[in-house]
Amino acid sequence: MNKFLTIFLSVLFTVAAHAQIMDPVHFSSELQMLSGDEAEIVFTATIDDGWHVYSTDLGHDGPISATFNKVKMEGAETVGKLQPRGNEIKQFDKMFDMELRFFEKKAAFVQKIRFTEPEYDIDCYLEYGTCNDKMCMPPSEVSLKQKGKSPVEVEGDTKNIEEDRGQMPDIVKTEVVPSDTLNLSNSSSDSSDGLWAPVVDELKAMGGSDDIASHSLLYILLMGFIGGLLAVCMPCIWPIIPMTVSFFLKRAKTDKRKGIRDAITYGLSIIVIYLGLGLLVTALFGSDTLNAMSTNAVFNIFLFLLLVVFALSFFGWFEIKLPDSWANSVDTKASKTSGLLSIFLMAFTLVLVSFSCTAPIIGLLLVETTISGNWLAPALGMLGFAVALALPFTLFAMFPSWLKQAPKSGSWMNTIKVVLGFIELAFALKFFSVADLAYGWHLLDREVFLSLWIVIFALLGAYLCGWLKFQSDEVGGDLHKPMPVVCIMGGLISFAFAMYMVPGLWGAPCKAVSAFAPPMNTQDFNLNTKTVEAKYTDYEEGMAAAQAQGKPVMIDFTGFGCVNCRKMEAAVWTDPTVADLLTKDFVLISLYVDDKTPLAEPYEVKDANGNVKTLRTVGAKWSYLQSHKFGANAQPFYVIINPATGKPLSASRAYNEDIPAYIDFLEKGKAAYK
C-alpha cells in the first residue's frame, strides 16, 4: 500500500526532488545623498513567496539578524545603527522561545553615514538570514563598493556644498553579486583535494532529497477523502442516498443508461460545488496569507473556538443549521428547471440540507488545509472530500442491488458523530497551543497539553466501550445494550493511545503526537537527557578521523538558528535505531553555516559566473562547501560520503521526520561503504 501511495504521489505531484541551489531573496544596494554632509546606504530586497528575511538585533540565541559590516570606510563614518524599514512582522517562535521579527515580500535596511573628507571610498556589506517554514538558507551577503567626491568642503576652497553636490549623482546603485555557488578552486589549495570536488551530478543520479510538499499534498488529499467518507455516514446524508438513487432510476425507466448518466452528473456536481469552495478559500486568502495565518495568534484562537463549537455540536448540545428557506428556495428552482441545471441544483440542495452534519468536518478540513500554507491545499482537500461524498450516489445508481446490502440508518451514525466530536476537541487544543506560545501565557505547556489529550482519549475509550453516554444516545436506543465489537476494539485502542502519552508527562518523546504537542522546552519536568551530538564540527578534521576509523561520514549541514534542524534532532535523531547508527557506524560531522568565527585570513572565491565573493567566517566556508560540492544551500541537509574519495554513498536528504525513511537512508549509505 505504501509503495502504491508513493508511486501515486510521484505521478500526481512531481516536483524536482534533486538537491538544488535556491535564490529566494533578490537584493540591490544604493547610496542615497541627503542634505548637508549625510547620506544613506540602502539595501532593498524582493522576497519570494513563502520566504522571509529576519530583521535586526534578534540576539545571539535567535536566527541570523541583519547586520551592517564595514570592510573599508575612508572619508566617511556611520551614524547610529542599521535601521529596518517596511512591514515588519512580529511573531513568537516556540522553537527559539522568543519573539522574532522578519519581513515578507519586501524589505529595506538603511545605514546612515556622515562624510568627513572631500573624497570617500566605501566597501561594506549587509549580512542577513533567510528562512521559510521548511528550511533556512545559510547567512548571505549583499555588498556595496563606491568611491567618489563627497559634499564636504576642502579647507580654503571657495566652492560651497551645494555646488559640490551638484557635480555628484544623487543615487549610486549597485546590483548584488550572487553568492550562492562559489568556486574555491580559484583561490584555495583545497581545490586540488577530492574532498572538495563537486558531486552534484552523482547526487542527482541517486535521486536527491525528498519532496516534502508532495507528501503533504497527498496527506491533505487522503484526509479530505476520509472526511468525505465520514460525512457519508452522517444521519443527514446516509438516508438520502437510496431516495436520490431511486429518483434518478425512476426518472428514466425506459432508458436505464440515462438514469445512471444523471446520477453520475449528480455526483460530478457535488464535486464541482465542494471543489469551488476550496478554490474560493484560496482566491480569498492567497498563498502568502494562508502561510501567515498558520502562525497568527488571533487566528489560531478563532480556530480553537470554532472547533470547540463543532465538537459540542457533534456531542448533541445544539445543531448547526442554515436557514430552511435557502434549501427550499434552491429545491423549488430545481423542480422548475430541467436538464443539467436541475441536477446541479439538486446537488446544491443536498449541500445545504446536509450542512448540519458536514459543516464540522469541512470546517476541520479547511482549518488543516488553510494552516498548511500551500495554495493548492484547500482545493485538494475539498476535491478528496467531494469525491468520497459523491461516490456512493454514483455507485448505487450503477448497481442498485447494492442498496439492499447497505446498512440501515441507526444509532451507529450518532456514535460516529460523537467520536468525531472528541477528535475535533483534541485538534482544538493544538490551535490554542499556538496562541498560548505567541502570547506567553504558559497555560498549555507540554505536560498540560498531554494531560488533556490523555483525558480526552480516555473518555473516548469509555464512550466506545459503553461506559459513557450522551443525551443524543438516549433517543431511540437501549442504554443497556452492549456496544458492538468494533466499538469496543476502538475503545481499547483509544485507551492504549492515552496510556502511550502518560510517560510524556516526564519527558518521553511521544513521537506520535510531537507534531501537535507544544515543544519539549515548555516541559517543566523532563527526565529525558538523551541526545545525539556530532564529535566534529570541522570538515577536514572529521574526514581524517573517519579515514582512520574506517567509517563512512554523515555530514549534517545545519545552523544555530535553523528551526527545522532542531526538529529533526528532537524527532528523528532521538530514535534508538537512528541514534545507534549515528554514534556507532558513522562519523558525524555537523557544519554550522552561520558560525561567526572569523577565518584565519579572509579570501575571495568566484562563482560559476565569475563573480567574486569574499569568505570571512567559518560558516561562510561551510556554506560554500554545501553549494559548491553538493549543489544545495538550504538546511537541514544530510549527505553520506566516503571519507577517502569524497564521493556520495547514497541520495541526500532534507527536512523530513519520517524515521523509517531516515533509517533506510543511513543503512543504504552504510551498505554502500562496505
XYZ file of C-alpha atoms in Angstrom, residues 157-400:
244
model
C 38.164 76.201 -1.234
C 35.564 78.832 -2.161
C 33.053 76.343 -3.546
C 30.054 75.708 -1.373
C 28.498 72.390 -0.523
C 25.601 72.732 -2.903
C 27.936 73.327 -5.857
C 29.932 70.250 -4.901
C 26.774 68.211 -4.592
C 25.658 69.427 -7.978
C 28.569 67.550 -9.528
C 27.598 64.250 -7.841
C 24.942 61.712 -8.737
C 22.135 61.589 -6.163
C 21.927 57.799 -6.232
C 24.659 55.322 -6.942
C 23.111 51.868 -7.371
C 24.943 48.558 -7.299
C 23.365 45.233 -8.269
C 24.147 42.379 -5.934
C 26.632 39.731 -6.991
C 25.078 36.291 -6.447
C 26.997 34.341 -3.837
C 25.228 31.016 -3.649
C 27.570 28.953 -5.822
C 31.195 29.672 -5.163
C 34.305 28.199 -6.710
C 37.042 27.886 -4.169
C 39.278 26.285 -6.761
C 40.409 29.705 -7.942
C 41.836 30.699 -4.599
C 42.358 27.775 -2.286
C 44.604 24.795 -2.090
C 41.527 22.761 -1.184
C 40.560 22.781 -4.860
C 43.020 20.047 -5.687
C 41.664 17.886 -2.889
C 38.987 15.409 -3.972
C 37.160 16.101 -0.718
C 36.088 19.466 -2.136
C 35.378 18.281 -5.682
C 31.754 18.801 -6.796
C 29.484 15.728 -6.691
C 26.249 17.396 -7.830
C 25.784 15.075 -10.813
C 26.319 11.976 -8.661
C 23.669 13.130 -6.187
C 21.210 13.829 -8.989
C 21.746 10.353 -10.369
C 20.956 8.912 -6.933
C 17.640 10.724 -6.705
C 18.302 13.654 -4.398
C 16.288 14.853 -1.417
C 12.696 14.080 -0.525
C 9.894 16.194 -1.911
C 8.192 17.297 1.292
C 5.488 19.349 -0.408
C 4.209 16.363 -2.387
C 3.929 14.237 0.756
C 1.909 16.927 2.495
C -0.384 17.330 -0.516
C -1.023 13.595 -0.622
C -1.827 13.713 3.101
C -4.323 16.530 2.504
C -5.951 14.652 -0.380
C -6.312 11.485 1.697
C -7.540 13.468 4.703
C -10.209 15.064 2.530
C -11.250 11.678 1.145
C -11.548 10.174 4.638
C -13.539 13.226 5.737
C -15.910 12.663 2.834
C -16.411 9.009 3.768
C -17.210 10.050 7.345
C -19.675 12.636 6.058
C -21.470 9.951 4.044
C -22.140 8.105 7.310
C -23.824 11.109 8.929
C -27.591 10.960 9.684
C -28.367 13.798 7.294
C -26.713 12.157 4.257
C -26.946 8.363 4.522
C -30.784 8.208 4.431
C -30.783 10.490 1.358
C -28.727 8.091 -0.762
C -31.452 5.479 -1.520
C -34.093 8.171 -2.112
C -31.854 10.088 -4.514
C -30.731 7.000 -6.428
C -34.330 5.765 -6.752
C -35.344 9.170 -8.094
C -32.779 9.023 -10.880
C -33.645 5.438 -11.797
C -37.405 6.159 -11.897
C -36.742 9.335 -13.875
C -35.541 7.213 -16.806
C -37.477 3.930 -16.624
C -37.297 3.496 -20.378
C -33.610 4.310 -20.532
C -31.623 2.931 -17.608
C -28.433 4.380 -19.032
C -29.903 7.855 -18.801
C -30.663 7.349 -15.101
C -27.115 6.214 -14.451
C -25.792 9.133 -16.523
C -27.889 11.584 -14.494
C -26.641 10.057 -11.230
C -23.034 10.424 -12.410
C -23.777 14.028 -13.344
C -25.226 14.494 -9.849
C -22.021 13.160 -8.314
C -19.870 15.387 -10.523
C -21.985 18.381 -9.500
C -21.228 17.649 -5.835
C -17.524 17.549 -6.685
C -17.714 20.860 -8.565
C -19.513 22.571 -5.661
C -17.039 21.497 -2.978
C -14.029 21.997 -5.228
C -15.295 25.501 -5.901
C -15.430 26.081 -2.130
C -11.767 25.091 -1.832
C -10.755 27.334 -4.738
C -12.747 30.186 -3.188
C -10.732 29.898 0.034
C -7.508 30.042 -1.971
C -8.716 33.014 -4.026
C -9.815 34.967 -0.951
C -6.645 34.442 1.067
C -3.824 33.564 -1.318
C -0.707 31.540 -0.503
C 1.030 34.304 1.460
C -1.975 34.947 3.691
C -2.515 31.232 4.272
C 1.098 30.873 5.362
C 0.890 33.927 7.646
C -2.366 32.753 9.235
C -0.811 29.446 10.243
C 1.220 31.214 12.948
C -1.093 34.145 13.713
C -2.157 34.036 17.381
C -5.587 35.664 16.956
C -6.449 33.422 14.019
C -5.464 30.323 15.995
C -7.683 31.397 18.922
C -10.558 31.721 16.447
C -9.847 28.224 15.102
C -9.746 26.853 18.652
C -13.166 28.308 19.475
C -14.584 27.193 16.108
C -13.538 23.581 16.606
C -14.862 23.574 20.184
C -18.246 24.735 18.832
C -18.166 21.988 16.192
C -17.294 19.387 18.855
C -20.162 20.483 21.104
C -22.492 20.269 18.110
C -21.418 16.691 17.452
C -21.919 15.875 21.137
C -25.574 16.864 20.658
C -25.682 20.123 22.631
C -27.099 22.026 19.651
C -27.383 21.715 15.875
C -25.711 23.934 13.303
C -28.196 24.677 10.537
C -28.552 27.028 7.609
C -31.925 28.792 7.183
C -34.525 26.346 5.822
C -35.594 28.972 3.304
C -32.256 28.609 1.489
C -32.708 24.892 0.837
C -36.409 25.330 -0.028
C -35.612 28.072 -2.500
C -32.957 26.043 -4.308
C -35.174 22.934 -4.279
C -38.030 24.912 -5.854
C -35.744 26.170 -8.619
C -34.513 22.625 -9.239
C -38.121 21.436 -9.683
C -38.914 24.188 -12.200
C -35.842 23.636 -14.352
C -34.755 20.680 -16.446
C -31.607 19.157 -17.867
C -28.169 19.532 -16.342
C -29.108 22.692 -14.428
C -31.817 20.879 -12.453
C -29.364 18.121 -11.493
C -26.801 20.706 -10.381
C -29.407 22.493 -8.260
C -30.417 19.169 -6.686
C -26.777 18.626 -5.713
C -26.675 22.137 -4.282
C -29.810 21.336 -2.262
C -28.032 18.310 -0.799
C -25.108 20.538 0.215
C -27.438 22.947 2.025
C -29.574 20.262 3.694
C -26.546 18.298 4.908
C -24.772 21.375 6.290
C -25.535 20.471 9.909
C -23.570 17.215 9.551
C -20.869 18.222 7.096
C -20.005 21.697 8.459
C -17.822 20.433 11.349
C -15.995 18.006 9.053
C -15.497 20.607 6.318
C -14.519 23.146 8.964
C -11.819 20.862 10.377
C -10.610 20.031 6.869
C -10.390 23.672 5.793
C -8.662 24.580 9.063
C -5.983 21.956 8.442
C -5.517 22.884 4.771
C -5.522 26.619 5.458
C -2.738 26.466 8.036
C -0.616 24.314 5.699
C 0.288 27.495 3.828
C 0.073 25.682 0.468
C -2.130 27.485 -2.041
C -3.270 24.171 -3.553
C -4.192 22.559 -0.233
C -7.804 23.842 0.267
C -8.820 22.868 -3.256
C -7.150 19.481 -2.980
C -8.761 18.788 0.402
C -12.206 19.665 -0.920
C -11.599 17.519 -4.007
C -10.912 14.478 -1.835
C -13.950 15.255 0.342
C -16.277 15.695 -2.642
C -15.128 12.542 -4.445
C -15.802 10.431 -1.344
C -19.182 12.100 -0.769
C -20.296 11.672 -4.395
C -19.015 8.112 -4.745
C -21.937 6.241 -3.068
C -24.569 8.125 -5.101
C -22.854 7.135 -8.334
C -22.058 3.541 -7.381
C -25.520 2.767 -6.007
C -27.068 4.221 -9.159
C -24.889 1.985 -11.303
C -25.505 -1.084 -9.113
C -28.958 -0.673 -7.463
